[in-house]
XYZ file of C-alpha atoms in Angstrom:
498
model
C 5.348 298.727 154.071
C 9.150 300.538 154.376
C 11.522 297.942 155.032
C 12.220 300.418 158.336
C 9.410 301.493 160.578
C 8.161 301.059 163.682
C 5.576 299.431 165.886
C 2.780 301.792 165.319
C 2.989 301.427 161.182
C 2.589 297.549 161.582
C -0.196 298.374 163.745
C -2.241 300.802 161.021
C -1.161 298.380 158.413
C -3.416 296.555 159.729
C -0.958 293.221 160.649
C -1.681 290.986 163.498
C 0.564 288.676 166.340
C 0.972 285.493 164.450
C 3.233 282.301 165.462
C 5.553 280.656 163.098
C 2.719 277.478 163.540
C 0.799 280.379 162.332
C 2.342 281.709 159.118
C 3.420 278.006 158.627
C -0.189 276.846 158.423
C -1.559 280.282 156.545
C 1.389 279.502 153.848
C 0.304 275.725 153.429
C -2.838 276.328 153.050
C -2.382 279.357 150.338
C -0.215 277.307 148.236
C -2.908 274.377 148.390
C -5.502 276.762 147.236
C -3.620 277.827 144.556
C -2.190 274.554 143.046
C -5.706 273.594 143.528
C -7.427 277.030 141.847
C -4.505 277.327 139.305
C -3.222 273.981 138.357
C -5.576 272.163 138.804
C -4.236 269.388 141.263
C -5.732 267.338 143.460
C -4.813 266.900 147.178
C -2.304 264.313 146.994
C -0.517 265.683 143.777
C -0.752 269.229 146.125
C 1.024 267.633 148.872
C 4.063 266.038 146.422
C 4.303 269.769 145.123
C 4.798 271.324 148.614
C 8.001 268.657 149.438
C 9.591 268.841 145.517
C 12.810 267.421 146.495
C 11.682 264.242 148.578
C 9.608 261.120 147.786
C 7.340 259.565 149.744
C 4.336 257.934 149.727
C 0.976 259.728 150.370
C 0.015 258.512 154.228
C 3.527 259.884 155.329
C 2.675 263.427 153.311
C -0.493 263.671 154.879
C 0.650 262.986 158.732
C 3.636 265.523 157.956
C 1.243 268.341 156.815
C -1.427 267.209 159.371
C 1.099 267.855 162.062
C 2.566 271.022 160.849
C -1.189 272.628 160.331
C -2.464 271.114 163.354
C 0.365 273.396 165.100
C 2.533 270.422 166.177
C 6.309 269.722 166.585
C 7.337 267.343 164.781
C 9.893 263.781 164.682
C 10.453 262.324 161.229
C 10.854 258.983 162.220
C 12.488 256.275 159.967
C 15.319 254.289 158.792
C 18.955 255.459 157.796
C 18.963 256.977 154.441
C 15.322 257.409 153.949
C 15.244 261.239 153.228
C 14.645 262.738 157.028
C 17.015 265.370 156.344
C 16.171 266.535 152.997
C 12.366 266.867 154.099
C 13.499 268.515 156.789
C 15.346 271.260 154.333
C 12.120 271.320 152.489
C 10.017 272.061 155.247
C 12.623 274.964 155.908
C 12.045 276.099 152.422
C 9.089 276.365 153.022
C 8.116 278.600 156.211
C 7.514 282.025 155.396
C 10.723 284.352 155.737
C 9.742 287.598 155.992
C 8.856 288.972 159.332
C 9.145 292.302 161.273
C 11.243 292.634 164.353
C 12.543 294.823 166.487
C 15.189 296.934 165.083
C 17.722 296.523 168.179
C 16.916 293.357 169.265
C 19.822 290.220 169.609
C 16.689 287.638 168.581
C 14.195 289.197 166.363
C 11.924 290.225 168.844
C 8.070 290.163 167.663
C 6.984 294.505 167.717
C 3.778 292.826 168.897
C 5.630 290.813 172.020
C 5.751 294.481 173.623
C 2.739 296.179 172.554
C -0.283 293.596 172.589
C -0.262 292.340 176.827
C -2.332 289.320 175.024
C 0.525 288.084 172.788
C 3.102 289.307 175.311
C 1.563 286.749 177.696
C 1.992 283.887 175.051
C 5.689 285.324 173.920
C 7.617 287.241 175.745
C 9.331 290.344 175.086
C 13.645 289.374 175.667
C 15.327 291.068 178.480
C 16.911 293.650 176.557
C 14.180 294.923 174.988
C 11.861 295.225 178.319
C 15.363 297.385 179.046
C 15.835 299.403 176.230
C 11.996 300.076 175.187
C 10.134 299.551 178.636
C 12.593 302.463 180.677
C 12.913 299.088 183.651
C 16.231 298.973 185.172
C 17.439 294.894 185.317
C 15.730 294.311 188.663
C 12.257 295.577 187.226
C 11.709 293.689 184.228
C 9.051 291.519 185.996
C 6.891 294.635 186.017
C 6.981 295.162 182.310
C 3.593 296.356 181.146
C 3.073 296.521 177.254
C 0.207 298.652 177.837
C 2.550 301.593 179.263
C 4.605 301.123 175.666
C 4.006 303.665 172.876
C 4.178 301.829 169.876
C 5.492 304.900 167.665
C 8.922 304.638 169.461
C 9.278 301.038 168.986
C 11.907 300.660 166.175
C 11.085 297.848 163.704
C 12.636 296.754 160.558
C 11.409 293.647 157.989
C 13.783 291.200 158.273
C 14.684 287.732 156.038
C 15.155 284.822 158.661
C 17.947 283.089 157.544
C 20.628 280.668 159.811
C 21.021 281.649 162.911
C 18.260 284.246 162.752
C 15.129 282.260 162.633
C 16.978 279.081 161.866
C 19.177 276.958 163.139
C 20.452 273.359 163.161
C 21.765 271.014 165.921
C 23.777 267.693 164.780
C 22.740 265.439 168.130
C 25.401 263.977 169.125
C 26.851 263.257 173.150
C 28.776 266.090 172.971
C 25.858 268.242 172.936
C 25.472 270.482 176.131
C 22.375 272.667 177.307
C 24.608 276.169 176.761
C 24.662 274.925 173.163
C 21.364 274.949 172.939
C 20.795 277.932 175.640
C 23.843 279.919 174.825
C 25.188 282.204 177.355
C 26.284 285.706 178.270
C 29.769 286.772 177.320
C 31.033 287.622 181.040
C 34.256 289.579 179.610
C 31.686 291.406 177.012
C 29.891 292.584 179.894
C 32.780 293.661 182.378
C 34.204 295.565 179.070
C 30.613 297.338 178.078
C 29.667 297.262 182.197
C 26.204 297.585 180.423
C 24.308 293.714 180.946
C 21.419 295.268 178.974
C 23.322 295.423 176.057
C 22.336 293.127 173.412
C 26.182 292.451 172.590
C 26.440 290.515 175.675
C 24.318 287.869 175.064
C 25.529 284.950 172.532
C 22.234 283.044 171.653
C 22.448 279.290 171.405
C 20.612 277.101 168.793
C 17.600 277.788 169.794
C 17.445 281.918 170.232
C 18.730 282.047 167.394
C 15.469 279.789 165.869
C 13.483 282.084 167.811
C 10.761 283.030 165.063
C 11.315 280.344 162.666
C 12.342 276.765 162.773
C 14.842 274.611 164.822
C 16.050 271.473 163.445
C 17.855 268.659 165.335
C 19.072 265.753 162.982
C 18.947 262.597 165.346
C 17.736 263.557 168.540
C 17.616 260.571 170.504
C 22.024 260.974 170.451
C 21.515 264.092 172.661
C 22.516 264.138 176.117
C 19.411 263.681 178.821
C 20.094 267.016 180.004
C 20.343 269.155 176.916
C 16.502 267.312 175.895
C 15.757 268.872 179.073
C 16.436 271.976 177.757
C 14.746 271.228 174.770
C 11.795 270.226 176.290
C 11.609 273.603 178.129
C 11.959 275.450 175.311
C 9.062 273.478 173.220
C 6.816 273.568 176.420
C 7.163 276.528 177.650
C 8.539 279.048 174.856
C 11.382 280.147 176.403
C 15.232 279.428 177.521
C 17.681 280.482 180.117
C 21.261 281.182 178.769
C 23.830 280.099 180.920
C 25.326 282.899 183.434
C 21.966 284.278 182.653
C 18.945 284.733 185.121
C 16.641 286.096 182.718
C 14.828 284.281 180.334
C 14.334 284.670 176.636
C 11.839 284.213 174.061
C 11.629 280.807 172.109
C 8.776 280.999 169.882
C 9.556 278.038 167.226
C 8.620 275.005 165.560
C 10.832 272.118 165.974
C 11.462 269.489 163.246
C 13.217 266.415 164.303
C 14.722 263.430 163.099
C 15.639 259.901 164.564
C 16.286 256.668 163.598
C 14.019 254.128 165.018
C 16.449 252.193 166.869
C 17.261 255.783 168.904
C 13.898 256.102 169.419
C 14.410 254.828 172.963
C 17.271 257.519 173.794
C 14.492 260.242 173.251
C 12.677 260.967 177.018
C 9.567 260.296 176.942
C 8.540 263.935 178.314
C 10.219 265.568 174.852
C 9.080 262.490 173.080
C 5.467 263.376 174.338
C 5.987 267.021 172.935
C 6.581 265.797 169.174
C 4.351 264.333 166.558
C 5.702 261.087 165.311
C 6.052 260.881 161.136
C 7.197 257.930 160.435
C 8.875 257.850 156.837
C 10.025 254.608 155.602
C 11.198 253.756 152.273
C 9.283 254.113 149.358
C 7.450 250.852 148.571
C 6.317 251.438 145.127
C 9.440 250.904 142.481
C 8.185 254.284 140.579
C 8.780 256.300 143.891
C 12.229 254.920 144.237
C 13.064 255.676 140.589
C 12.001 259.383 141.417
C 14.665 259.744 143.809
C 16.932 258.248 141.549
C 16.352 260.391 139.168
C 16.160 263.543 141.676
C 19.432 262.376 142.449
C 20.793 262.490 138.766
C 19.189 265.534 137.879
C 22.011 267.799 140.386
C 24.755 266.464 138.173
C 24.119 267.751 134.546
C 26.670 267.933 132.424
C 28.098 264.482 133.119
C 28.003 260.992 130.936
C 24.239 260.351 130.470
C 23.069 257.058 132.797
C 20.668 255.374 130.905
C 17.113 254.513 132.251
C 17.427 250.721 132.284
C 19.963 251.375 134.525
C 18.387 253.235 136.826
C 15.291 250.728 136.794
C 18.165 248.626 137.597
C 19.464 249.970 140.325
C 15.680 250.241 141.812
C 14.731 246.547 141.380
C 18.639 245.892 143.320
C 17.807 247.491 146.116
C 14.462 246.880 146.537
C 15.581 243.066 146.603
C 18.076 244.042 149.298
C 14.981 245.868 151.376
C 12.789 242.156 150.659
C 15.669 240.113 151.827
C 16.453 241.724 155.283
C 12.924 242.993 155.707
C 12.657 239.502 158.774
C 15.923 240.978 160.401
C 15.914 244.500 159.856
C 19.898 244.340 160.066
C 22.017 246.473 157.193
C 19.124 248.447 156.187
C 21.422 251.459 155.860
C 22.588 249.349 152.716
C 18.719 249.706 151.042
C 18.937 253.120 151.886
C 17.829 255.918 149.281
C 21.601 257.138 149.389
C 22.668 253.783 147.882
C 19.860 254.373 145.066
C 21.589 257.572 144.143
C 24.725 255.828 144.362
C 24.692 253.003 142.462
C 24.590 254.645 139.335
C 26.681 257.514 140.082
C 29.138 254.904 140.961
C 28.027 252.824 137.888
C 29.289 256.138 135.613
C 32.370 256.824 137.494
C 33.655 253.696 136.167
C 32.467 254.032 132.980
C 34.633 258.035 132.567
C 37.469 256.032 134.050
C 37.370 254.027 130.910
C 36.827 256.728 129.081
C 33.240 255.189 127.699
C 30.571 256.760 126.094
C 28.258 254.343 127.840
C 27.747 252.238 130.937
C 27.984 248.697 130.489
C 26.688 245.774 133.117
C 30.221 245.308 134.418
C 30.612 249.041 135.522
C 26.706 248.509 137.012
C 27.860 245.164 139.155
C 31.216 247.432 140.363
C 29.222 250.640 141.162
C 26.789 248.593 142.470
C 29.457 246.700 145.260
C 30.859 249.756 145.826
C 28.085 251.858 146.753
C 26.171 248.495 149.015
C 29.444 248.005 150.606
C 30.423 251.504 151.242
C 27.115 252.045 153.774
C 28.177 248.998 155.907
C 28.512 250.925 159.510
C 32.085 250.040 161.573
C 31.144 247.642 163.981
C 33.279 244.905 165.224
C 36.212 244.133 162.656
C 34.729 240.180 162.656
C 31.525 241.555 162.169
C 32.557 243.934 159.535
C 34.044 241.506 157.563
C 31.116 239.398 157.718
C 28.576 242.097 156.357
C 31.105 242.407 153.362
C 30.983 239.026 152.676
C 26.849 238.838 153.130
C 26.675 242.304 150.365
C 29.040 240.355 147.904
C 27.072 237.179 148.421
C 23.898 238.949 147.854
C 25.223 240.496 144.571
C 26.595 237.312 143.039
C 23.184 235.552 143.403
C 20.910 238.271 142.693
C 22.762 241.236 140.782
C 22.184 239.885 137.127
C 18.507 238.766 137.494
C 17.593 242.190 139.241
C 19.567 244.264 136.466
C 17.659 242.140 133.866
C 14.028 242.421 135.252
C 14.831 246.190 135.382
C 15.681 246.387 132.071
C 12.798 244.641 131.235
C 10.524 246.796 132.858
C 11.999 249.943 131.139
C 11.511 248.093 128.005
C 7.773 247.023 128.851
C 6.798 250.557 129.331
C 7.228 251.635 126.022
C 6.014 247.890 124.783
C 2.591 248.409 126.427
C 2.386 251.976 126.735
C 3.820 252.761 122.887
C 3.184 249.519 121.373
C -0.025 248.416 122.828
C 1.502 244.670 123.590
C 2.052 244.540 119.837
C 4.330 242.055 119.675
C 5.134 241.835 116.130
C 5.870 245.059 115.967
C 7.984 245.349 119.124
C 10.039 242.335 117.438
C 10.069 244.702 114.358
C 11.209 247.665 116.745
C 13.946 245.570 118.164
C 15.537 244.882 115.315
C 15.470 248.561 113.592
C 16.939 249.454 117.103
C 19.379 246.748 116.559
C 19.907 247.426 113.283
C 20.771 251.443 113.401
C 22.241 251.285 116.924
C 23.886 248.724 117.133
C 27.041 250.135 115.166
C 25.854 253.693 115.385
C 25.031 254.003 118.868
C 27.902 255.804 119.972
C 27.855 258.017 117.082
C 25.449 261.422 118.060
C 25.182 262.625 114.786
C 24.471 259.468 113.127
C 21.965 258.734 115.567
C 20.750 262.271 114.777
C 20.315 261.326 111.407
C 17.810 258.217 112.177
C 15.749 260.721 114.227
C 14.942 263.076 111.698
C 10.922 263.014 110.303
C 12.806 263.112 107.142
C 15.360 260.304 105.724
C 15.645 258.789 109.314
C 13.886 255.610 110.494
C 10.358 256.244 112.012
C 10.416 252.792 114.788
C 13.633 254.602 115.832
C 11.864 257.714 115.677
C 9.347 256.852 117.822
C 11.697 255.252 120.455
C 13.756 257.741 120.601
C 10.766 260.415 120.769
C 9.944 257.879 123.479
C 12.673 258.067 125.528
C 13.098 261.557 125.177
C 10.082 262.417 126.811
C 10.507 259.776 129.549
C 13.819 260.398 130.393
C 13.206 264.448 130.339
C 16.365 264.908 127.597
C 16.251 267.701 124.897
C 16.986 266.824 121.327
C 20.356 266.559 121.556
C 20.878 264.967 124.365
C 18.708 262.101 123.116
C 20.841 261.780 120.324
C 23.524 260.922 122.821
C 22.048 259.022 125.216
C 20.027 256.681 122.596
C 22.463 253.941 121.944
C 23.547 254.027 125.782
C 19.654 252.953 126.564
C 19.969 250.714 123.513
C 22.922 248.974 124.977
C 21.523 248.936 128.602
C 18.461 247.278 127.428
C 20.424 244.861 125.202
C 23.137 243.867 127.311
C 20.789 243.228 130.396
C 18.676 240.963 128.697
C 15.936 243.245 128.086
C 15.559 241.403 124.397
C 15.975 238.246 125.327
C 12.475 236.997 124.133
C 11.967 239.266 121.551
């Protein structure tokens, strides 16, 4: 269809009324079917492919998507750090963006809001456009019949929802009030136009402005009781009041949610009622948590490579943390998968400032206090000081032996998976590692030179063709990185028994 038309096109076009639970659910379960037709996939490997960007294991996919086809507003529901946000985003990148709306109208009215009186009844045209399209002076727009509407004069134009039309994002926080939420109309806008039908009047709060798309609010439990209120009317009902306002608008939306579970109480239980609960904790498995380490990495090409054992570091480290204050479930913002992604960023930084090729275990232990310490939360200055000194005795006692069974479970991948639990030739594989990298290592074109099919050494080879493949590098950049997972795996203690 023309990108401009109006309501009676859409009609012979043959489109129908649809919700955003609607098109959410239609769009699901298209790409399902074709991951499914096309790619083969199964359900659960559908599921990861629909949420690229976030890990998580396969119960907390399936309430998510359960939810959002089931038509449901939804809370993501877990610890600091574990991702709410980012799914969030991906749920947002998700939902269809195309729609038709009325050409004139301050909030993307629906066409079909005034033409069908069925969908009318379940979304309601705005104010201004009962005004403008209905011929109803401000004190008759309770009459408004959609049936008296000729759809030919109804302006419409295809729009792409974007923030603040069809989207929109609340930070909770006290200092949240209804009219941000609401938003009002301009009094000095309407004394200068003397026109309160006009839609420049009106300045739509957070959620008009998600009207037709999808309304996020990052930890609701910190909002005020009143402005949940307003939330809850809007998720109930479908519609808000602006302040200064008595009319009501249209708030056709699905909401996604976050909150940490200690908030959880802060949430009414009226809007808490209204929300399906996902809960999202951190990934248990250590091959999920090295997925969002590496998702992490992967934004930052370009940069000083950080070698696999050192990311199966990083995972075993924190994971250790999560074990230790699993009983007291205090500082588990330090386990969180921000400090995952930090460690080794961390790790690196220190490594540039010495103007290394490589990481080495010192610039791991550093990056590794650094990041743990850094997601402490101000409390009391006693009790601040006290968390610091629980973090560094944590990482004196358990850094080394965590770094090392890391390393050693890089190194057992390609042992059982390459090797077959050969273990005279992964002693014979050690030492031609030790042997060509162990002077070479920082040399790229040397190291080239051992992974060539011709002249080079093939139990390097094969490593390195190894760790290309499992660390997603090109040619070259295997040829770089190659001595840095050499020296990882050596200096953690990956060798130790071979």
């Amino acid at each position: 269809m023309k990108a401009e038309t109006n309501a009676q096109e859409v009609l012979d076009a043959g489109l129908v009324p649809q919700l955003p639970a609607d098109r959410m659910r239609q769009t699901i379960l298209g790409r399902m079917k074709t991951m499914r037709e096309e790619k083969g996939y199964d359900r659960v490997q559908s599921l990861q492919a629909l949420y690229p960007h976030t890990v998580y294991e396969r119960d907390t996919l399936e309430v998510l998507t359960a939810s959002l086809l089931s038509g449901n507003h939804v809370l993501l529901l877990g610890p600091p750090g574990s991702g709410k946000t980012t799914l969030a985003k991906e749920i947002w990148d998700l939902f269809p963006k195309e729609v038709f709306a009325v050409a004139d109208c301050p909030v993307h009215d629906d066409p079909f809001s005034l033409i069908d009186p069925v969908y009318a009844e379940i979304v309601p045209p705005c104010p201004y456009c009962k005004a403008n399209h209905g011929g109803l002076a401000l004190d008759e727009l309770g009459s408004f019949d959609p049936e008296r509407i000729k759809a030919k004069d109804i302006p419409v134009q295809q729009v792409r929802l974007r923030e603040g039309f069809g989207h929109a994002r609340v930070q909770g926080s006290p200092e949240v009030f209804p009219d941000n939420l609401t938003g009002s109309i301009n009094l000095a806008r309407l004394e200068e136009l003397g026109d309160p039908t006009s839609p420049l009047v009106l300045e739509p709060g957070k959620v008009l402005q998600a009207h037709r798309g999808i309304l996020f609010v990052d930890e609701v439990g910190k909002l005020p009781r009143g402005t949940q209120n307003v939330l809850l009317q809007a998720l109930q009902e479908g519609i808000a009041t602006p302040a200064k306002s008595r009319e009501t608008f249209p708030a056709s939306l699905i909401a996604v949610t976050t909150s940490n579970v200690r908030d959880l109480a802060n949430i009414t239980e009226p809007l808490n009622d209204r929300l399906a609960n996902v809960h999202t904790p951190y990934p248990e498995t250590s091959a999920s948590n090295r997925k969002i380490v590496d998702i992490g990495l992967r934004r930052e090409g370009g940069l000083l490579h950080v070698a696999g054992p050192f990311r199966d570091a990083t995972v075993e480290l924190v994971m250790e943390w999560r074990k230790r204050m699993e009983q007291t479930g205090d500082l588990s913002e330090v386990g969180s998968n921000r400090t995952l992604i930090d460690i080794p960023k961390r790790a690196r930084s220190y490594a540039l400032m010495s103007a290394a090729d490589r990481i080495d275990p010192e610039d791991f232990r550093r990056g590794a206090l650094d990041a743990m310490e850094g997601r402490i939360r101000a409390r009391s200055e006693d009790g601040f000081d006290e968390n610091r000194r629980l973090v560094k005795a944590f990482l004196e006692k358990y850094w080394r032996d965590a770094a090392k069974r890391g390393a050693e479970d890089y190194w057992c991948r390609f042992f059982v998976g390459e090797l077959k639990e050969d273990k005279a030739e992964g002693v014979r594989v050690v030492q031609a590692l030790r042997q060509a990298l162990g002077t070479n290592g920082h040399d790229p074109q040397k190291v080239q030179s051992l992974l060539r099919s011709e002249g080079g050494d093939a139990r390097v080879r094969r490593f390195g063709k190894w760790v290309q493949e499992t660390e997603g590098l090109d040619r070259e950049q295997v040829a770089m990185a190659l001595g840095g997972v050499f020296h990882a795996l050596d200096s953690l203690g990956a060798f130790d028994e071979a």
